[in-house]
mmCIF file of C-alpha atoms and ligand atoms in Angstrom:
data_model
loop_
_atom_site.group_PDB
_atom_site.id
_atom_site.type_symbol
_atom_site.label_atom_id
_atom_site.label_comp_id
_atom_site.label_asym_id
_atom_site.label_seq_id
_atom_site.Cartn_x
_atom_site.Cartn_y
_atom_site.Cartn_z
ATOM 1 C CA MET Q 290 -41.123 48.203 35.001
ATOM 2 C CA ASP Q 291 -42.793 44.959 33.676
ATOM 3 C CA ASN Q 292 -43.022 41.994 35.994
ATOM 4 C CA THR Q 293 -41.794 39.264 33.619
ATOM 5 C CA LEU Q 294 -37.710 40.764 33.649
ATOM 6 C CA ILE Q 295 -38.039 40.063 37.435
ATOM 7 C CA GLU Q 296 -39.787 36.252 37.218
ATOM 8 C CA ASN Q 297 -36.975 34.918 34.481
ATOM 9 C CA ALA Q 298 -34.815 36.425 36.826
ATOM 10 C CA LEU Q 299 -36.095 34.349 38.816
ATOM 11 C CA LYS Q 300 -35.928 31.512 36.234
ATOM 12 C CA THR Q 301 -31.628 31.407 36.997
ATOM 13 C CA VAL Q 302 -32.274 30.856 40.607
ATOM 14 C CA LYS Q 303 -31.447 26.925 41.314
ATOM 15 C CA TYR Q 304 -33.599 24.431 44.102
ATOM 16 C CA PRO Q 305 -30.019 24.013 45.954
ATOM 17 C CA GLY Q 306 -28.760 20.552 45.235
ATOM 18 C CA PHE Q 307 -30.847 20.139 41.998
ATOM 19 C CA SER Q 308 -30.700 21.074 37.968
ATOM 20 C CA ARG Q 309 -34.429 22.849 39.056
ATOM 21 C CA ASP Q 310 -34.895 26.498 38.980
ATOM 22 C CA ILE Q 311 -37.348 26.975 41.507
ATOM 23 C CA VAL Q 312 -39.865 28.427 39.185
ATOM 24 C CA SER Q 313 -40.774 25.749 37.965
ATOM 25 C CA PHE Q 314 -40.941 23.836 41.327
ATOM 26 C CA GLY Q 315 -43.674 26.606 41.624
ATOM 27 C CA LEU Q 316 -42.175 28.091 44.527
ATOM 28 C CA ILE Q 317 -42.910 31.306 43.985
ATOM 29 C CA LYS Q 318 -46.836 32.680 45.326
ATOM 30 C CA GLY Q 319 -46.503 36.557 44.311
ATOM 31 C CA ILE Q 320 -44.626 39.380 43.268
ATOM 32 C CA GLU Q 321 -45.468 42.482 44.171
ATOM 33 C CA ASN Q 322 -43.780 45.851 42.325
ATOM 34 C CA ASP Q 323 -44.158 49.247 44.038
ATOM 35 C CA ALA Q 324 -42.125 51.038 41.613
ATOM 36 C CA GLY Q 325 -38.949 49.361 41.755
ATOM 37 C CA ARG Q 326 -39.523 48.330 45.378
ATOM 38 C CA VAL Q 327 -39.863 43.830 44.802
ATOM 39 C CA ARG Q 328 -41.511 41.916 46.925
ATOM 40 C CA VAL Q 329 -41.218 38.467 46.074
ATOM 41 C CA LYS Q 330 -43.432 35.505 47.903
ATOM 42 C CA ILE Q 331 -41.777 32.109 47.761
ATOM 43 C CA ALA Q 332 -43.209 29.164 50.043
ATOM 44 C CA ILE Q 333 -41.456 25.842 50.196
ATOM 45 C CA SER Q 334 -41.824 22.480 51.563
ATOM 46 C CA THR Q 335 -38.672 21.419 53.584
ATOM 47 C CA ASN Q 336 -36.426 20.278 56.992
ATOM 48 C CA ASP Q 337 -34.004 21.383 55.903
ATOM 49 C CA VAL Q 338 -33.404 25.125 57.765
ATOM 50 C CA GLN Q 339 -30.117 26.320 55.098
ATOM 51 C CA VAL Q 340 -32.426 25.974 51.549
ATOM 52 C CA PRO Q 341 -34.680 28.512 52.598
ATOM 53 C CA ALA Q 342 -31.328 30.950 53.646
ATOM 54 C CA LEU Q 343 -29.890 29.817 50.662
ATOM 55 C CA ILE Q 344 -32.717 30.524 48.563
ATOM 56 C CA LYS Q 345 -33.763 33.923 50.449
ATOM 57 C CA ARG Q 346 -30.128 34.849 49.972
ATOM 58 C CA GLU Q 347 -29.878 34.210 46.355
ATOM 59 C CA VAL Q 348 -33.185 35.707 45.686
ATOM 60 C CA GLU Q 349 -32.007 38.512 46.752
ATOM 61 C CA GLU Q 350 -29.441 39.167 44.711
ATOM 62 C CA THR Q 351 -30.523 37.999 41.464
ATOM 63 C CA VAL Q 352 -33.537 40.847 42.178
ATOM 64 C CA ARG Q 353 -32.189 43.581 42.967
ATOM 65 C CA ALA Q 354 -29.312 43.125 40.049
ATOM 66 C CA VAL Q 355 -32.426 43.422 37.664
ATOM 67 C CA PRO Q 356 -32.395 47.374 35.423
ATOM 68 C CA GLY Q 357 -34.817 49.323 37.489
ATOM 69 C CA VAL Q 358 -36.145 47.622 41.136
ATOM 70 C CA THR Q 359 -34.223 49.405 44.299
ATOM 71 C CA ALA Q 360 -35.653 47.301 47.146
ATOM 72 C CA VAL Q 361 -35.919 43.856 47.351
ATOM 73 C CA ASP Q 362 -37.887 42.061 50.916
ATOM 74 C CA VAL Q 363 -38.188 38.598 50.167
ATOM 75 C CA LEU Q 364 -40.980 36.922 52.989
ATOM 76 C CA ILE Q 365 -40.354 32.868 52.030
ATOM 77 C CA ALA Q 366 -43.252 30.776 53.706
ATOM 78 C CA VAL Q 367 -41.413 27.241 55.200
ATOM 79 C CA SER Q 368 -44.431 24.471 56.112
ATOM 80 C CA ARG Q 369 -42.965 20.497 57.404
ATOM 81 C CA PRO Q 370 -42.702 18.687 54.306
ATOM 82 C CA GLN Q 371 -46.226 15.740 54.374
ATOM 83 C CA THR Q 372 -44.485 13.229 54.950
ATOM 84 C CA GLN Q 373 -42.963 14.174 58.274
ATOM 85 C CA PRO Q 374 -46.563 14.228 60.204
ATOM 86 C CA PRO Q 375 -47.493 10.363 61.378
ATOM 87 C CA PRO Q 376 -46.924 8.079 58.997
ATOM 88 C CA GLY Q 377 -49.818 6.332 58.135
ATOM 89 C CA GLN Q 378 -52.299 9.879 58.939
ATOM 90 C CA GLN Q 379 -50.441 11.308 56.708
ATOM 91 C CA ALA Q 380 -51.599 12.357 53.861
ATOM 92 C CA GLN Q 381 -53.331 16.195 54.015
ATOM 93 C CA VAL Q 382 -52.683 16.544 50.098
ATOM 94 C CA GLU Q 383 -57.767 17.135 50.071
ATOM 95 C CA ASN Q 384 -57.973 14.077 46.871
ATOM 96 C CA MET Q 385 -56.112 11.551 49.009
ATOM 97 C CA ARG Q 386 -57.132 11.795 53.059
ATOM 98 C CA ASP Q 387 -58.447 8.073 52.541
ATOM 99 C CA VAL Q 388 -55.449 7.074 50.928
ATOM 100 C CA ARG Q 389 -53.257 5.226 54.177
ATOM 101 C CA TYR Q 390 -49.650 4.465 52.470
ATOM 102 C CA CYS Q 391 -48.616 6.233 49.417
ATOM 103 C CA ILE Q 392 -44.631 4.720 48.037
ATOM 104 C CA ALA Q 393 -43.073 5.840 44.526
ATOM 105 C CA VAL Q 394 -41.361 3.152 42.309
ATOM 106 C CA ALA Q 395 -38.205 4.482 40.756
ATOM 107 C CA SER Q 396 -35.204 3.169 38.664
ATOM 108 C CA GLY Q 397 -32.351 5.581 37.897
ATOM 109 C CA LYS Q 398 -33.208 4.198 34.275
ATOM 110 C CA GLY Q 399 -36.052 2.921 31.690
ATOM 111 C CA GLY Q 400 -35.899 -0.989 30.939
ATOM 112 C CA VAL Q 401 -35.282 -1.929 33.589
ATOM 113 C CA GLY Q 402 -38.755 -3.542 34.515
ATOM 114 C CA LYS Q 403 -40.001 -0.504 36.612
ATOM 115 C CA SER Q 404 -43.368 -0.633 35.197
ATOM 116 C CA THR Q 405 -43.607 -4.770 35.307
ATOM 117 C CA VAL Q 406 -43.095 -4.656 38.783
ATOM 118 C CA THR Q 407 -45.035 -1.472 39.729
ATOM 119 C CA ALA Q 408 -48.122 -3.577 37.834
ATOM 120 C CA ASN Q 409 -47.506 -6.547 39.206
ATOM 121 C CA LEU Q 410 -47.224 -5.789 43.090
ATOM 122 C CA ALA Q 411 -50.146 -2.951 42.547
ATOM 123 C CA VAL Q 412 -52.519 -6.651 42.242
ATOM 124 C CA ALA Q 413 -50.067 -8.586 44.600
ATOM 125 C CA ILE Q 414 -50.640 -5.964 47.326
ATOM 126 C CA ASP Q 415 -54.560 -6.296 46.730
ATOM 127 C CA ARG Q 416 -54.073 -9.817 46.855
ATOM 128 C CA VAL Q 417 -52.480 -10.345 50.222
ATOM 129 C CA LEU Q 418 -54.746 -7.446 51.650
ATOM 130 C CA ARG Q 419 -57.735 -9.268 50.501
ATOM 131 C CA GLN Q 420 -55.940 -12.357 51.693
ATOM 132 C CA ARG Q 421 -56.363 -10.609 54.952
ATOM 133 C CA GLY Q 422 -59.617 -9.614 55.028
ATOM 134 C CA ASN Q 423 -58.573 -5.802 54.001
ATOM 135 C CA THR Q 424 -60.848 -4.718 50.672
ATOM 136 C CA ARG Q 425 -59.646 -1.497 51.307
ATOM 137 C CA GLY Q 426 -58.450 -0.918 47.792
ATOM 138 C CA VAL Q 427 -54.429 -0.581 45.638
ATOM 139 C CA GLY Q 428 -53.811 2.612 42.981
ATOM 140 C CA VAL Q 429 -51.289 3.249 40.260
ATOM 141 C CA MET Q 430 -51.132 6.467 39.442
ATOM 142 C CA ASP Q 431 -48.795 6.581 36.105
ATOM 143 C CA CYS Q 432 -46.114 9.134 36.006
ATOM 144 C CA ASP Q 433 -43.637 7.310 33.847
ATOM 145 C CA ILE Q 434 -45.140 9.977 31.173
ATOM 146 C CA TYR Q 435 -42.169 10.196 28.620
ATOM 147 C CA GLY Q 436 -43.668 6.353 28.310
ATOM 148 C CA PRO Q 437 -46.792 5.704 30.051
ATOM 149 C CA SER Q 438 -47.286 1.812 30.000
ATOM 150 C CA ILE Q 439 -48.496 0.913 32.644
ATOM 151 C CA PRO Q 440 -52.560 1.564 30.755
ATOM 152 C CA LEU Q 441 -51.633 -1.708 28.785
ATOM 153 C CA MET Q 442 -49.695 -3.215 30.923
ATOM 154 C CA LEU Q 443 -53.095 -3.426 33.797
ATOM 155 C CA GLY Q 444 -55.417 -3.528 30.396
ATOM 156 C CA VAL Q 445 -56.991 -0.226 30.846
ATOM 157 C CA ASN Q 446 -57.675 1.830 27.674
ATOM 158 C CA VAL Q 447 -60.620 4.026 28.799
ATOM 159 C CA GLN Q 448 -60.205 7.948 28.750
ATOM 160 C CA PRO Q 449 -61.004 8.573 32.875
ATOM 161 C CA GLU Q 450 -64.153 10.615 33.418
ATOM 162 C CA VAL Q 451 -64.036 13.527 34.644
ATOM 163 C CA THR Q 452 -66.427 15.230 38.011
ATOM 164 C CA GLY Q 453 -65.881 18.894 37.785
ATOM 165 C CA ASP Q 454 -62.123 19.692 37.850
ATOM 166 C CA MET Q 455 -61.315 15.707 38.939
ATOM 167 C CA LEU Q 456 -59.960 12.619 37.247
ATOM 168 C CA GLU Q 457 -62.267 9.835 37.794
ATOM 169 C CA PRO Q 458 -59.957 6.772 38.133
ATOM 170 C CA VAL Q 459 -60.162 3.774 35.970
ATOM 171 C CA GLU Q 460 -61.266 0.082 38.053
ATOM 172 C CA ASN Q 461 -59.832 -2.781 36.106
ATOM 173 C CA LEU Q 462 -58.908 -6.300 37.927
ATOM 174 C CA GLY Q 463 -59.643 -4.403 41.417
ATOM 175 C CA ILE Q 464 -57.237 -2.026 40.941
ATOM 176 C CA LYS Q 465 -57.307 1.608 40.435
ATOM 177 C CA VAL Q 466 -55.716 3.357 37.765
ATOM 178 C CA MET Q 467 -54.420 7.555 36.245
ATOM 179 C CA SER Q 468 -52.104 6.714 33.688
ATOM 180 C CA MET Q 469 -51.222 10.067 31.231
ATOM 181 C CA GLY Q 470 -51.761 7.794 28.716
ATOM 182 C CA LEU Q 471 -54.920 7.787 29.480
ATOM 183 C CA LEU Q 472 -55.355 11.458 28.519
ATOM 184 C CA VAL Q 473 -52.718 11.829 25.425
ATOM 185 C CA ASP Q 474 -53.788 10.010 22.266
ATOM 186 C CA ASP Q 475 -51.280 7.685 21.086
ATOM 187 C CA ASN Q 476 -49.841 9.583 18.259
ATOM 188 C CA THR Q 477 -49.159 12.126 20.711
ATOM 189 C CA PRO Q 478 -45.462 12.648 20.470
ATOM 190 C CA ILE Q 479 -44.782 13.585 24.118
ATOM 191 C CA VAL Q 480 -41.994 16.057 24.913
ATOM 192 C CA TRP Q 481 -41.755 17.109 27.855
ATOM 193 C CA ARG Q 482 -39.876 19.643 29.703
ATOM 194 C CA GLY Q 483 -39.167 19.752 33.347
ATOM 195 C CA PRO Q 484 -41.360 21.917 34.323
ATOM 196 C CA MET Q 485 -44.106 19.929 32.804
ATOM 197 C CA ILE Q 486 -43.175 16.872 34.477
ATOM 198 C CA MET Q 487 -43.641 18.902 37.547
ATOM 199 C CA LYS Q 488 -46.868 20.452 36.620
ATOM 200 C CA THR Q 489 -48.242 17.408 36.280
ATOM 201 C CA ILE Q 490 -47.391 15.418 38.234
ATOM 202 C CA GLN Q 491 -48.334 17.781 40.295
ATOM 203 C CA GLN Q 492 -52.136 17.865 38.751
ATOM 204 C CA PHE Q 493 -51.767 14.128 38.949
ATOM 205 C CA ALA Q 494 -51.784 13.952 42.618
ATOM 206 C CA MET Q 495 -53.962 16.659 43.621
ATOM 207 C CA ASN Q 496 -56.942 16.351 40.653
ATOM 208 C CA VAL Q 497 -57.279 12.334 40.697
ATOM 209 C CA ASN Q 498 -60.386 11.255 43.220
ATOM 210 C CA TRP Q 499 -58.568 8.296 44.386
ATOM 211 C CA GLY Q 500 -61.210 8.186 47.493
ATOM 212 C CA VAL Q 501 -60.413 5.236 50.109
ATOM 213 C CA LEU Q 502 -57.439 3.288 49.500
ATOM 214 C CA GLU Q 503 -55.064 1.471 51.241
ATOM 215 C CA ILE Q 504 -51.764 1.453 49.382
ATOM 216 C CA LEU Q 505 -51.662 3.936 46.415
ATOM 217 C CA VAL Q 506 -48.265 2.292 44.246
ATOM 218 C CA ILE Q 507 -46.794 5.635 42.140
ATOM 219 C CA ASP Q 508 -44.765 4.618 39.185
ATOM 220 C CA LEU Q 509 -42.299 7.657 39.062
ATOM 221 C CA PRO Q 510 -40.032 8.609 35.533
ATOM 222 C CA PRO Q 511 -37.032 6.988 35.475
ATOM 223 C CA GLY Q 512 -33.667 9.161 36.351
ATOM 224 C CA THR Q 513 -33.397 12.835 37.127
ATOM 225 C CA GLY Q 514 -34.036 14.103 40.817
ATOM 226 C CA ASP Q 515 -36.561 16.313 39.552
ATOM 227 C CA ALA Q 516 -39.695 14.553 39.549
ATOM 228 C CA GLN Q 517 -39.347 12.933 42.608
ATOM 229 C CA LEU Q 518 -39.037 16.218 44.883
ATOM 230 C CA SER Q 519 -41.619 17.647 42.736
ATOM 231 C CA LEU Q 520 -43.673 14.394 43.962
ATOM 232 C CA ALA Q 521 -42.169 14.518 47.247
ATOM 233 C CA GLN Q 522 -43.156 18.040 47.841
ATOM 234 C CA THR Q 523 -46.532 17.104 46.531
ATOM 235 C CA VAL Q 524 -47.179 13.834 48.417
ATOM 236 C CA PRO Q 525 -46.844 12.053 51.268
ATOM 237 C CA LEU Q 526 -44.843 9.504 49.916
ATOM 238 C CA ASP Q 527 -44.553 6.680 53.050
ATOM 239 C CA GLY Q 528 -41.328 5.032 50.475
ATOM 240 C CA ALA Q 529 -39.895 4.096 47.906
ATOM 241 C CA LEU Q 530 -39.206 1.158 45.998
ATOM 242 C CA ILE Q 531 -35.561 1.236 43.492
ATOM 243 C CA ILE Q 532 -35.643 -1.428 40.887
ATOM 244 C CA THR Q 533 -32.424 -2.383 39.249
ATOM 245 C CA THR Q 534 -31.170 -4.884 36.806
ATOM 246 C CA PRO Q 535 -28.306 -7.011 37.974
ATOM 247 C CA GLN Q 536 -25.753 -5.501 36.281
ATOM 248 C CA THR Q 537 -23.718 -3.929 38.340
ATOM 249 C CA ALA Q 538 -23.169 -1.093 35.691
ATOM 250 C CA ALA Q 539 -26.598 -0.423 37.055
ATOM 251 C CA VAL Q 540 -25.623 0.495 40.139
ATOM 252 C CA ASN Q 541 -24.756 3.902 40.535
ATOM 253 C CA VAL Q 542 -27.624 4.853 37.852
ATOM 254 C CA ALA Q 543 -30.129 2.755 40.544
ATOM 255 C CA ARG Q 544 -28.044 4.801 43.741
ATOM 256 C CA ARG Q 545 -28.532 8.032 42.459
ATOM 257 C CA GLY Q 546 -32.029 7.558 41.614
ATOM 258 C CA ALA Q 547 -32.227 7.053 45.776
ATOM 259 C CA ARG Q 548 -29.780 9.501 46.890
ATOM 260 C CA MET Q 549 -32.885 11.861 45.431
ATOM 261 C CA PHE Q 550 -35.182 10.512 48.216
ATOM 262 C CA GLU Q 551 -32.968 10.665 50.817
ATOM 263 C CA LYS Q 552 -32.807 15.093 49.798
ATOM 264 C CA VAL Q 553 -36.434 14.782 49.856
ATOM 265 C CA ASN Q 554 -36.615 12.841 53.753
ATOM 266 C CA VAL Q 555 -39.025 9.837 51.906
ATOM 267 C CA PRO Q 556 -37.697 6.391 53.720
ATOM 268 C CA LEU Q 557 -36.187 3.554 50.952
ATOM 269 C CA LEU Q 558 -38.034 0.211 51.928
ATOM 270 C CA GLY Q 559 -35.551 -1.511 49.732
ATOM 271 C CA VAL Q 560 -34.087 -2.428 46.748
ATOM 272 C CA VAL Q 561 -35.389 -5.181 44.017
ATOM 273 C CA GLU Q 562 -33.679 -6.723 41.340
ATOM 274 C CA ASN Q 563 -35.524 -7.606 38.146
ATOM 275 C CA MET Q 564 -34.364 -9.428 35.347
ATOM 276 C CA SER Q 565 -32.151 -11.953 38.020
ATOM 277 C CA TYR Q 566 -32.233 -14.895 36.353
ATOM 278 C CA LEU Q 567 -33.827 -16.954 33.365
ATOM 279 C CA GLN Q 568 -34.652 -20.269 34.126
ATOM 280 C CA THR Q 569 -34.439 -23.211 31.858
ATOM 281 C CA PRO Q 570 -36.930 -26.292 31.347
ATOM 282 C CA ASP Q 571 -34.311 -28.285 33.269
ATOM 283 C CA GLY Q 572 -34.278 -26.177 37.052
ATOM 284 C CA LYS Q 573 -31.082 -23.898 35.994
ATOM 285 C CA LYS Q 574 -30.629 -20.659 36.057
ATOM 286 C CA GLN Q 575 -28.922 -18.381 33.877
ATOM 287 C CA TYR Q 576 -27.590 -15.724 34.602
ATOM 288 C CA LEU Q 577 -27.869 -13.806 31.488
ATOM 289 C CA PHE Q 578 -27.557 -9.476 32.784
ATOM 290 C CA GLY Q 579 -24.534 -11.228 36.254
ATOM 291 C CA LYS Q 580 -24.776 -10.819 38.924
ATOM 292 C CA GLY Q 581 -25.000 -9.143 42.264
ATOM 293 C CA GLY Q 582 -26.427 -5.609 41.194
ATOM 294 C CA GLY Q 583 -29.103 -5.907 43.621
ATOM 295 C CA GLU Q 584 -26.952 -6.700 46.220
ATOM 296 C CA LEU Q 585 -24.438 -4.452 45.677
ATOM 297 C CA THR Q 586 -27.411 -1.488 45.451
ATOM 298 C CA ALA Q 587 -29.448 -2.809 48.824
ATOM 299 C CA ARG Q 588 -25.404 -2.884 50.897
ATOM 300 C CA ASP Q 589 -24.592 0.788 49.019
ATOM 301 C CA LEU Q 590 -27.848 2.180 49.834
ATOM 302 C CA ASP Q 591 -27.958 0.709 53.545
ATOM 303 C CA THR Q 592 -31.462 -1.113 52.580
ATOM 304 C CA ALA Q 593 -32.936 -3.936 52.343
ATOM 305 C CA LEU Q 594 -33.185 -6.229 48.717
ATOM 306 C CA LEU Q 595 -36.546 -7.140 48.490
ATOM 307 C CA ALA Q 596 -36.591 -9.423 45.567
ATOM 308 C CA HIS Q 597 -35.425 -11.306 42.923
ATOM 309 C CA ILE Q 598 -38.281 -11.142 39.802
ATOM 310 C CA PRO Q 599 -36.284 -13.695 36.737
ATOM 311 C CA ILE Q 600 -36.692 -13.047 33.588
ATOM 312 C CA ASP Q 601 -39.971 -14.964 32.534
ATOM 313 C CA GLN Q 602 -41.686 -14.876 28.742
ATOM 314 C CA GLU Q 603 -44.831 -14.669 30.868
ATOM 315 C CA ILE Q 604 -44.054 -11.668 32.239
ATOM 316 C CA ARG Q 605 -43.578 -9.587 29.396
ATOM 317 C CA GLU Q 606 -46.757 -11.621 28.063
ATOM 318 C CA GLY Q 607 -48.804 -10.476 30.072
ATOM 319 C CA GLY Q 608 -46.817 -7.435 30.349
ATOM 320 C CA ASP Q 609 -48.321 -6.396 26.201
ATOM 321 C CA HIS Q 610 -51.961 -8.348 26.585
ATOM 322 C CA GLY Q 611 -53.117 -6.943 30.334
ATOM 323 C CA ILE Q 612 -53.391 -9.637 32.352
ATOM 324 C CA PRO Q 613 -50.044 -8.704 34.794
ATOM 325 C CA ILE Q 614 -48.474 -12.468 35.349
ATOM 326 C CA VAL Q 615 -49.615 -12.619 39.089
ATOM 327 C CA ILE Q 616 -52.706 -12.268 37.498
ATOM 328 C CA GLY Q 617 -52.437 -14.800 34.610
ATOM 329 C CA ASN Q 618 -50.247 -17.625 36.148
ATOM 330 C CA PRO Q 619 -49.770 -16.755 40.228
ATOM 331 C CA LYS Q 620 -48.657 -19.904 40.886
ATOM 332 C CA SER Q 621 -45.146 -19.224 38.707
ATOM 333 C CA PRO Q 622 -42.550 -18.786 40.127
ATOM 334 C CA ALA Q 623 -42.351 -15.132 38.926
ATOM 335 C CA SER Q 624 -46.170 -14.106 40.381
ATOM 336 C CA GLU Q 625 -44.450 -15.656 44.268
ATOM 337 C CA ALA Q 626 -41.838 -13.781 43.788
ATOM 338 C CA PHE Q 627 -44.077 -9.733 43.708
ATOM 339 C CA ILE Q 628 -46.711 -11.628 46.543
ATOM 340 C CA THR Q 629 -43.561 -12.110 48.013
ATOM 341 C CA LEU Q 630 -42.361 -9.428 47.536
ATOM 342 C CA ALA Q 631 -45.890 -7.345 48.748
ATOM 343 C CA GLU Q 632 -45.923 -8.910 51.458
ATOM 344 C CA LYS Q 633 -42.129 -7.269 52.700
ATOM 345 C CA VAL Q 634 -44.305 -4.256 51.326
ATOM 346 C CA ILE Q 635 -46.970 -4.259 53.005
ATOM 347 C CA ALA Q 636 -44.577 -5.339 56.223
ATOM 348 C CA ALA Q 637 -42.223 -2.940 56.542
ATOM 349 C CA LEU Q 638 -45.175 -0.230 55.748
ATOM 350 C CA GLU Q 639 -46.851 -1.045 58.765
ATOM 351 C CA ALA Q 640 -43.674 -1.483 61.128
ATOM 352 C CA LYS Q 641 -42.595 2.107 59.701
ATOM 353 C CA CYS Q 642 -45.846 3.545 60.398
ATOM 354 C CA GLU Q 643 -47.102 1.430 64.448
HETATM 355 P P1 ADP M 830 -39.138 -0.001 32.776
HETATM 356 O O1 ADP M 830 -40.672 1.143 32.753
HETATM 357 O O2 ADP M 830 -38.415 0.279 33.754
HETATM 358 O O3 ADP M 830 -38.690 1.197 31.033
HETATM 359 P P2 ADP M 830 -41.218 -1.604 31.393
HETATM 360 O O4 ADP M 830 -41.065 -2.476 32.313
HETATM 361 O O5 ADP M 830 -41.961 -1.430 30.533
HETATM 362 O O6 ADP M 830 -39.778 -0.810 31.506
HETATM 363 O O7 ADP M 830 -40.125 -3.439 30.694
HETATM 364 C C1 ADP M 830 -40.186 -2.683 30.121
HETATM 365 C C2 ADP M 830 -40.034 -4.875 29.094
HETATM 366 O O8 ADP M 830 -39.367 -5.367 29.770
HETATM 367 C C3 ADP M 830 -41.531 -4.531 28.888
HETATM 368 O O9 ADP M 830 -41.764 -4.839 27.553
HETATM 369 C C4 ADP M 830 -41.578 -5.253 29.911
HETATM 370 O O10 ADP M 830 -42.812 -6.622 29.363
HETATM 371 C C5 ADP M 830 -40.129 -6.708 29.872
HETATM 372 N N1 ADP M 830 -40.097 -6.892 31.666
HETATM 373 C C6 ADP M 830 -40.009 -5.718 32.158
HETATM 374 N N2 ADP M 830 -39.418 -7.367 33.491
HETATM 375 C C7 ADP M 830 -39.022 -8.706 32.752
HETATM 376 C C8 ADP M 830 -38.719 -9.742 33.152
HETATM 377 N N3 ADP M 830 -38.954 -9.707 34.776
HETATM 378 N N4 ADP M 830 -39.181 -10.501 32.408
HETATM 379 C C9 ADP M 830 -38.862 -10.678 30.854
HETATM 380 N N5 ADP M 830 -39.517 -9.180 30.407
HETATM 381 C C10 ADP M 830 -39.445 -7.609 30.787
#
């Protein structure tokens, strides 16, 4: 009997609470088949004792139903997620050994300015750290493979070098960058399926020579829980930021994204409300997209609202030209909002990891 039948059957077993199956999550470490006596080896990273038990039971039932199978033995190796070791010394992924903190920037949906916030936050954090004499550096990992806009926003457009099987991040504005956008041609349509997203994110996490960094900021794909889960299983995340817009309608979506981090024990650092208002030349604020979405999201998620980022033409232009406003016009109110956000993020990480 062919192992493909067993593997196909395993593809119907979903990770508890997720729409994704255990094969595409990469949990299956081996299938042995001795004339119908099947042994499935699984490795899983979780703190939830119910998850391995549920998976074990469902794998047993599913494989037993495959024609030709006479006995099923399921071996599950359970490890604690890498978010559990003492914060600040977490990195167990070899290439992230010298990365002190790793944070994710997420949003429930696209177009809310997640990449814009990531790019500006990264340069703002770098600036604040340097002012404090900390030159360990900042990196950005762009996992938003549907629309990898970080290279454009940080002015990076060369193909990364490869050393052995490791990718070298590309550096600009003092920030180390790795993005799918650097690896595919502009004209290549990116049609990603779930399993490819996870493989890519895992590959990114494991195969980039990040070297020494104080903070690695990860731009996640919008929405879904699978990417977050996959990432949290691979990278030792110290926290997550949720980006939303002021429309209260956006809150539900943001909330769904945030719940995913709870499932994998990644603490929320807070909420950032982007496109909060437009300041007119007479100093008045116009709330083009309504008001209160950030506050509502933060309250709902029991976390802090860390920033209101205004709508500013210079933010958009800075993004399009690869010079984030924090560098292009550091004294503008928007830049000041990003700098304050950076200070709060650093403080939250340091407090959490004391
Ligand atoms: P996401 O990553 O959430 O899909 P982007 O960061 O790509 O969103 O932002 C979408 C567009 O909105 C970009 O053109 C960006 O320049 C613009 N944008 C984002 N935030 C602001 C802002 N606060 N003011 C002006 N333009 C913004």
